[in-house]
């Protein structure tokens, strides 16, 4: 089932509503291609099932199965609450929109991408927000993904083509071995961390789940069913601090105050105590917000302090926080995202390294922090960080 209507706060366009993934898939690729792929997958599944039967007859049963006192379903219901079925339903409905030409020009998206290469990540989210709400979220870099079923059936993109695209449009990521990744369309939407990241730009089309559309309108940061399948399921550290980073970033560009939903449900143990956050994860989001400028990094420290992740003495002091993390043996090299930066010359390799997470909560360790060099420098209050600032953050200057 689908319908068409005008959309968005940023201009007129066409939108199609689809009540399930398959309907959207058919609209994008055509019934013939979708049917052929479905038949191929069913044949592969049947072949795999025959192999499993043969293995069982030979006495091999895969993983050990040991009965326990708790049935899995009972355990999940007792400790993790009900499954988030309403959330899952929202994520299985889709909006496909035609992006107005003026917005495509505004974002300057590449026009020479091979068929099947789409825009994902922060750029897709920013463009979706621009279309849906009129707000403009700053974009730092371009993330691309190759979706095989959106490519030309008889002419899929080669690894050489994808490497060339990575080197041209994702130079910093490509330098560290992270180029254009490959995912099937359904897998892409099913594996996002937050609903507002369930967006994809394919040519002049914006694909997004109904969950993404609704939560952008309400300015909500919400975990997906994949990351939190049940109401009180554990939310890992990386997802948690990314939610806090999104709150800090969106405060500066949205017309309403961003709110975090569902995430905190999975951040407490049975006694109601918050799970600890590793110093490496704090350093990671701090570095990403530093790349957006001093104001955003300062806002990041405010959010971290508000959620009791760090001591409030580091509020509005990103460089002091960075130095404290480094002195606390967190092996992370703070570095700029791009080369357009003033001053200094950190010659060392900016490779990010990590060891096992620190054992105690960051806030406890940071209370004991006293920088011997704090009198020799001051925190900048605005603008972009310079190379000298990064040297200070890393304890070099």
mmCIF file of N, CA, C and O in Angstrom, residues 318-382:
data_model
loop_
_atom_site.group_PDB
_atom_site.id
_atom_site.type_symbol
_atom_site.label_atom_id
_atom_site.label_comp_id
_atom_site.label_asym_id
_atom_site.label_seq_id
_atom_site.Cartn_x
_atom_site.Cartn_y
_atom_site.Cartn_z
ATOM 1 N N UNK A 318 37.025 21.286 27.442
ATOM 2 C CA UNK A 318 37.331 20.089 26.653
ATOM 3 C C UNK A 318 38.804 19.707 26.662
ATOM 4 O O UNK A 318 39.137 18.518 26.741
ATOM 5 N N UNK A 319 39.711 20.684 26.551
ATOM 6 C CA UNK A 319 41.136 20.368 26.511
ATOM 7 C C UNK A 319 41.601 19.795 27.846
ATOM 8 O O UNK A 319 42.410 18.861 27.887
ATOM 9 N N UNK A 320 41.089 20.343 28.940
ATOM 10 C CA UNK A 320 41.440 19.811 30.256
ATOM 11 C C UNK A 320 40.933 18.383 30.407
ATOM 12 O O UNK A 320 41.616 17.513 30.966
ATOM 13 N N UNK A 321 39.739 18.116 29.902
ATOM 14 C CA UNK A 321 39.192 16.769 29.952
ATOM 15 C C UNK A 321 40.039 15.816 29.127
ATOM 16 O O UNK A 321 40.337 14.696 29.558
ATOM 17 N N UNK A 322 40.445 16.267 27.934
ATOM 18 C CA UNK A 322 41.273 15.424 27.074
ATOM 19 C C UNK A 322 42.597 15.078 27.763
ATOM 20 O O UNK A 322 43.028 13.919 27.754
ATOM 21 N N UNK A 323 43.236 16.083 28.364
ATOM 22 C CA UNK A 323 44.506 15.831 29.052
ATOM 23 C C UNK A 323 44.311 14.886 30.231
ATOM 24 O O UNK A 323 45.155 14.022 30.501
ATOM 25 N N UNK A 324 43.191 15.045 30.920
ATOM 26 C CA UNK A 324 42.923 14.175 32.069
ATOM 27 C C UNK A 324 42.756 12.725 31.621
ATOM 28 O O UNK A 324 43.257 11.797 32.270
ATOM 29 N N UNK A 325 42.066 12.539 30.517
ATOM 30 C CA UNK A 325 41.889 11.188 29.995
ATOM 31 C C UNK A 325 43.230 10.583 29.601
ATOM 32 O O UNK A 325 43.506 9.411 29.890
ATOM 33 N N UNK A 326 44.066 11.377 28.953
ATOM 34 C CA UNK A 326 45.385 10.889 28.548
ATOM 35 C C UNK A 326 46.230 10.542 29.777
ATOM 36 O O UNK A 326 46.912 9.515 29.787
ATOM 37 N N UNK A 327 46.176 11.374 30.802
ATOM 38 C CA UNK A 327 46.960 11.107 32.006
ATOM 39 C C UNK A 327 46.404 9.925 32.789
ATOM 40 O O UNK A 327 47.085 9.356 33.631
ATOM 41 N N UNK A 328 45.145 9.580 32.493
ATOM 42 C CA UNK A 328 44.533 8.435 33.148
ATOM 43 C C UNK A 328 44.779 7.152 32.340
ATOM 44 O O UNK A 328 44.076 6.163 32.503
ATOM 45 N N UNK A 329 45.784 7.219 31.450
ATOM 46 C CA UNK A 329 46.225 6.061 30.666
ATOM 47 C C UNK A 329 45.211 5.595 29.631
ATOM 48 O O UNK A 329 45.198 4.415 29.254
ATOM 49 N N UNK A 330 44.346 6.486 29.201
ATOM 50 C CA UNK A 330 43.462 6.163 28.083
ATOM 51 C C UNK A 330 44.263 6.385 26.805
ATOM 52 O O UNK A 330 44.669 7.507 26.506
ATOM 53 N N UNK A 331 44.500 5.325 26.062
ATOM 54 C CA UNK A 331 45.370 5.408 24.891
ATOM 55 C C UNK A 331 44.573 5.856 23.677
ATOM 56 O O UNK A 331 44.083 5.069 22.882
ATOM 57 N N UNK A 332 44.432 7.152 23.568
ATOM 58 C CA UNK A 332 43.689 7.760 22.471
ATOM 59 C C UNK A 332 44.436 9.013 22.048
ATOM 60 O O UNK A 332 44.774 9.849 22.893
ATOM 61 N N UNK A 333 44.712 9.145 20.762
ATOM 62 C CA UNK A 333 45.381 10.332 20.244
ATOM 63 C C UNK A 333 44.332 11.278 19.666
ATOM 64 O O UNK A 333 43.665 10.962 18.682
ATOM 65 N N UNK A 334 44.136 12.417 20.300
ATOM 66 C CA UNK A 334 43.197 13.408 19.787
ATOM 67 C C UNK A 334 43.774 14.006 18.508
ATOM 68 O O UNK A 334 44.945 14.386 18.456
ATOM 69 N N UNK A 335 42.917 14.089 17.484
ATOM 70 C CA UNK A 335 43.410 14.536 16.184
ATOM 71 C C UNK A 335 42.302 15.238 15.413
ATOM 72 O O UNK A 335 41.117 14.954 15.617
ATOM 73 N N UNK A 336 42.667 16.148 14.500
ATOM 74 C CA UNK A 336 41.653 16.808 13.661
ATOM 75 C C UNK A 336 41.112 15.832 12.634
ATOM 76 O O UNK A 336 41.763 14.855 12.262
ATOM 77 N N UNK A 337 39.905 16.109 12.150
ATOM 78 C CA UNK A 337 39.285 15.249 11.148
ATOM 79 C C UNK A 337 39.855 15.521 9.770
ATOM 80 O O UNK A 337 39.977 14.629 8.947
ATOM 81 N N UNK A 338 40.216 16.778 9.499
ATOM 82 C CA UNK A 338 40.751 17.105 8.181
ATOM 83 C C UNK A 338 42.041 17.894 8.334
ATOM 84 O O UNK A 338 42.512 18.153 9.432
ATOM 85 N N UNK A 339 42.630 18.236 7.208
ATOM 86 C CA UNK A 339 43.917 18.936 7.205
ATOM 87 C C UNK A 339 43.773 20.454 7.206
ATOM 88 O O UNK A 339 44.763 21.173 7.259
ATOM 89 N N UNK A 340 42.545 20.967 7.102
ATOM 90 C CA UNK A 340 42.326 22.412 7.071
ATOM 91 C C UNK A 340 42.337 22.967 8.487
ATOM 92 O O UNK A 340 41.316 23.300 9.061
ATOM 93 N N UNK A 341 43.517 23.084 9.053
ATOM 94 C CA UNK A 341 43.645 23.479 10.435
ATOM 95 C C UNK A 341 44.901 24.317 10.595
ATOM 96 O O UNK A 341 45.887 24.124 9.879
ATOM 97 N N UNK A 342 44.859 25.251 11.515
ATOM 98 C CA UNK A 342 45.943 26.203 11.667
ATOM 99 C C UNK A 342 46.979 25.740 12.684
ATOM 100 O O UNK A 342 46.691 24.973 13.590
ATOM 101 N N UNK A 343 48.198 26.255 12.500
ATOM 102 C CA UNK A 343 49.281 26.160 13.482
ATOM 103 C C UNK A 343 49.783 24.748 13.728
ATOM 104 O O UNK A 343 49.157 23.757 13.414
ATOM 105 N N UNK A 344 50.960 24.750 14.348
ATOM 106 C CA UNK A 344 51.500 23.512 14.895
ATOM 107 C C UNK A 344 51.959 22.540 13.823
ATOM 108 O O UNK A 344 52.042 22.827 12.655
ATOM 109 N N UNK A 345 52.299 21.336 14.280
ATOM 110 C CA UNK A 345 52.744 20.360 13.310
ATOM 111 C C UNK A 345 52.930 18.990 13.896
ATOM 112 O O UNK A 345 53.936 18.374 13.688
ATOM 113 N N UNK A 346 51.986 18.441 14.557
ATOM 114 C CA UNK A 346 52.130 17.138 15.188
ATOM 115 C C UNK A 346 52.587 16.128 14.145
ATOM 116 O O UNK A 346 51.837 15.703 13.278
ATOM 117 N N UNK A 347 53.872 15.742 14.210
ATOM 118 C CA UNK A 347 54.438 14.884 13.187
ATOM 119 C C UNK A 347 54.095 13.418 13.375
ATOM 120 O O UNK A 347 54.221 12.623 12.460
ATOM 121 N N UNK A 348 53.717 13.044 14.575
ATOM 122 C CA UNK A 348 53.463 11.634 14.838
ATOM 123 C C UNK A 348 52.211 11.141 14.128
ATOM 124 O O UNK A 348 51.337 11.897 13.754
ATOM 125 N N UNK A 349 52.150 9.824 13.933
ATOM 126 C CA UNK A 349 50.996 9.214 13.304
ATOM 127 C C UNK A 349 49.802 9.376 14.226
ATOM 128 O O UNK A 349 49.882 9.154 15.420
ATOM 129 N N UNK A 350 48.658 9.722 13.644
ATOM 130 C CA UNK A 350 47.473 9.963 14.459
ATOM 131 C C UNK A 350 46.653 8.696 14.683
ATOM 132 O O UNK A 350 45.473 8.759 14.929
ATOM 133 N N UNK A 351 47.285 7.541 14.582
ATOM 134 C CA UNK A 351 46.530 6.300 14.739
ATOM 135 C C UNK A 351 45.882 6.249 16.123
ATOM 136 O O UNK A 351 46.516 6.509 17.132
ATOM 137 N N UNK A 352 44.607 5.889 16.158
ATOM 138 C CA UNK A 352 43.877 5.774 17.416
ATOM 139 C C UNK A 352 44.072 4.374 17.974
ATOM 140 O O UNK A 352 43.848 3.390 17.292
ATOM 141 N N UNK A 353 44.541 4.280 19.201
ATOM 142 C CA UNK A 353 44.798 2.994 19.813
ATOM 143 C C UNK A 353 44.006 2.881 21.102
ATOM 144 O O UNK A 353 43.708 3.862 21.746
ATOM 145 N N UNK A 354 43.718 1.678 21.472
ATOM 146 C CA UNK A 354 42.997 1.475 22.715
ATOM 147 C C UNK A 354 43.465 0.212 23.407
ATOM 148 O O UNK A 354 43.920 -0.717 22.763
ATOM 149 N N UNK A 355 43.387 0.213 24.714
ATOM 150 C CA UNK A 355 43.619 -0.985 25.493
ATOM 151 C C UNK A 355 42.289 -1.378 26.105
ATOM 152 O O UNK A 355 41.249 -0.891 25.717
ATOM 153 N N UNK A 356 42.297 -2.241 27.081
ATOM 154 C CA UNK A 356 41.045 -2.615 27.729
ATOM 155 C C UNK A 356 40.461 -1.399 28.435
ATOM 156 O O UNK A 356 41.191 -0.515 28.880
ATOM 157 N N UNK A 357 39.141 -1.324 28.586
ATOM 158 C CA UNK A 357 38.509 -0.164 29.236
ATOM 159 C C UNK A 357 39.003 0.015 30.664
ATOM 160 O O UNK A 357 39.346 -0.948 31.343
ATOM 161 N N UNK A 358 39.049 1.263 31.111
ATOM 162 C CA UNK A 358 39.445 1.500 32.492
ATOM 163 C C UNK A 358 38.446 0.851 33.416
ATOM 164 O O UNK A 358 37.264 0.766 33.105
ATOM 165 N N UNK A 359 38.909 0.384 34.557
ATOM 166 C CA UNK A 359 38.079 -0.446 35.416
ATOM 167 C C UNK A 359 37.105 0.360 36.256
ATOM 168 O O UNK A 359 36.067 -0.135 36.646
ATOM 169 N N UNK A 360 37.455 1.591 36.574
ATOM 170 C CA UNK A 360 36.575 2.396 37.408
ATOM 171 C C UNK A 360 35.930 3.488 36.580
ATOM 172 O O UNK A 360 36.420 3.849 35.515
ATOM 173 N N UNK A 361 34.878 4.040 37.103
ATOM 174 C CA UNK A 361 34.175 5.072 36.366
ATOM 175 C C UNK A 361 35.069 6.269 36.128
ATOM 176 O O UNK A 361 35.853 6.675 36.967
ATOM 177 N N UNK A 362 34.916 6.836 34.928
ATOM 178 C CA UNK A 362 35.755 7.964 34.547
ATOM 179 C C UNK A 362 35.627 9.110 35.532
ATOM 180 O O UNK A 362 36.607 9.729 35.926
ATOM 181 N N UNK A 363 34.425 9.376 35.989
ATOM 182 C CA UNK A 363 34.229 10.533 36.872
ATOM 183 C C UNK A 363 35.023 10.401 38.156
ATOM 184 O O UNK A 363 35.513 11.397 38.687
ATOM 185 N N UNK A 364 35.177 9.174 38.675
ATOM 186 C CA UNK A 364 35.935 8.977 39.908
ATOM 187 C C UNK A 364 37.408 9.244 39.671
ATOM 188 O O UNK A 364 38.080 9.901 40.471
ATOM 189 N N UNK A 365 37.915 8.751 38.533
ATOM 190 C CA UNK A 365 39.324 8.957 38.230
ATOM 191 C C UNK A 365 39.637 10.432 37.975
ATOM 192 O O UNK A 365 40.697 10.936 38.367
ATOM 193 N N UNK A 366 38.691 11.122 37.312
ATOM 194 C CA UNK A 366 38.972 12.498 36.936
ATOM 195 C C UNK A 366 38.943 13.459 38.119
ATOM 196 O O UNK A 366 39.518 14.540 38.058
ATOM 197 N N UNK A 367 38.300 13.079 39.222
ATOM 198 C CA UNK A 367 38.281 13.947 40.406
ATOM 199 C C UNK A 367 39.694 14.185 40.938
ATOM 200 O O UNK A 367 39.977 15.204 41.551
ATOM 201 N N UNK A 368 40.558 13.204 40.698
ATOM 202 C CA UNK A 368 41.910 13.272 41.238
ATOM 203 C C UNK A 368 42.878 13.990 40.288
ATOM 204 O O UNK A 368 44.068 14.111 40.569
ATOM 205 N N UNK A 369 42.323 14.425 39.141
ATOM 206 C CA UNK A 369 43.187 15.032 38.133
ATOM 207 C C UNK A 369 43.642 16.444 38.524
ATOM 208 O O UNK A 369 42.856 17.284 38.883
ATOM 209 N N UNK A 370 44.955 16.654 38.464
ATOM 210 C CA UNK A 370 45.513 17.990 38.672
ATOM 211 C C UNK A 370 46.608 18.192 37.628
ATOM 212 O O UNK A 370 47.652 17.572 37.710
ATOM 213 N N UNK A 371 46.350 19.024 36.660
ATOM 214 C CA UNK A 371 47.316 19.221 35.596
ATOM 215 C C UNK A 371 48.451 20.132 36.067
ATOM 216 O O UNK A 371 48.238 21.238 36.532
ATOM 217 N N UNK A 372 49.678 19.649 35.895
ATOM 218 C CA UNK A 372 50.843 20.455 36.283
ATOM 219 C C UNK A 372 51.049 21.624 35.330
ATOM 220 O O UNK A 372 51.696 22.599 35.663
ATOM 221 N N UNK A 373 50.471 21.495 34.109
ATOM 222 C CA UNK A 373 50.697 22.534 33.117
ATOM 223 C C UNK A 373 49.486 23.428 32.907
ATOM 224 O O UNK A 373 49.441 24.205 31.969
ATOM 225 N N UNK A 374 48.477 23.313 33.760
ATOM 226 C CA UNK A 374 47.238 24.044 33.523
ATOM 227 C C UNK A 374 47.427 25.552 33.555
ATOM 228 O O UNK A 374 46.646 26.280 32.964
ATOM 229 N N UNK A 375 48.455 26.033 34.227
ATOM 230 C CA UNK A 375 48.668 27.477 34.300
ATOM 231 C C UNK A 375 49.307 28.031 33.035
ATOM 232 O O UNK A 375 49.402 29.229 32.866
ATOM 233 N N UNK A 376 49.753 27.127 32.134
ATOM 234 C CA UNK A 376 50.495 27.571 30.957
ATOM 235 C C UNK A 376 49.613 27.740 29.726
ATOM 236 O O UNK A 376 50.081 28.164 28.685
ATOM 237 N N UNK A 377 48.335 27.405 29.835
ATOM 238 C CA UNK A 377 47.457 27.543 28.677
ATOM 239 C C UNK A 377 46.035 27.783 29.142
ATOM 240 O O UNK A 377 45.691 27.502 30.278
ATOM 241 N N UNK A 378 45.235 28.309 28.251
ATOM 242 C CA UNK A 378 43.829 28.558 28.562
ATOM 243 C C UNK A 378 42.957 27.912 27.495
ATOM 244 O O UNK A 378 43.389 27.709 26.359
ATOM 245 N N UNK A 379 41.738 27.610 27.853
ATOM 246 C CA UNK A 379 40.794 27.016 26.912
ATOM 247 C C UNK A 379 40.303 28.088 25.938
ATOM 248 O O UNK A 379 39.894 29.167 26.364
ATOM 249 N N UNK A 380 40.324 27.806 24.633
ATOM 250 C CA UNK A 380 39.694 28.749 23.692
ATOM 251 C C UNK A 380 38.189 28.777 23.931
ATOM 252 O O UNK A 380 37.599 27.796 24.391
ATOM 253 N N UNK A 381 37.557 29.883 23.609
ATOM 254 C CA UNK A 381 36.129 30.056 23.877
ATOM 255 C C UNK A 381 35.258 29.959 22.634
ATOM 256 O O UNK A 381 34.031 29.846 22.745
ATOM 257 N N UNK A 382 35.853 30.005 21.450
ATOM 258 C CA UNK A 382 35.071 29.938 20.222
ATOM 259 C C UNK A 382 35.993 29.555 19.070
ATOM 260 O O UNK A 382 37.205 29.408 19.253
#
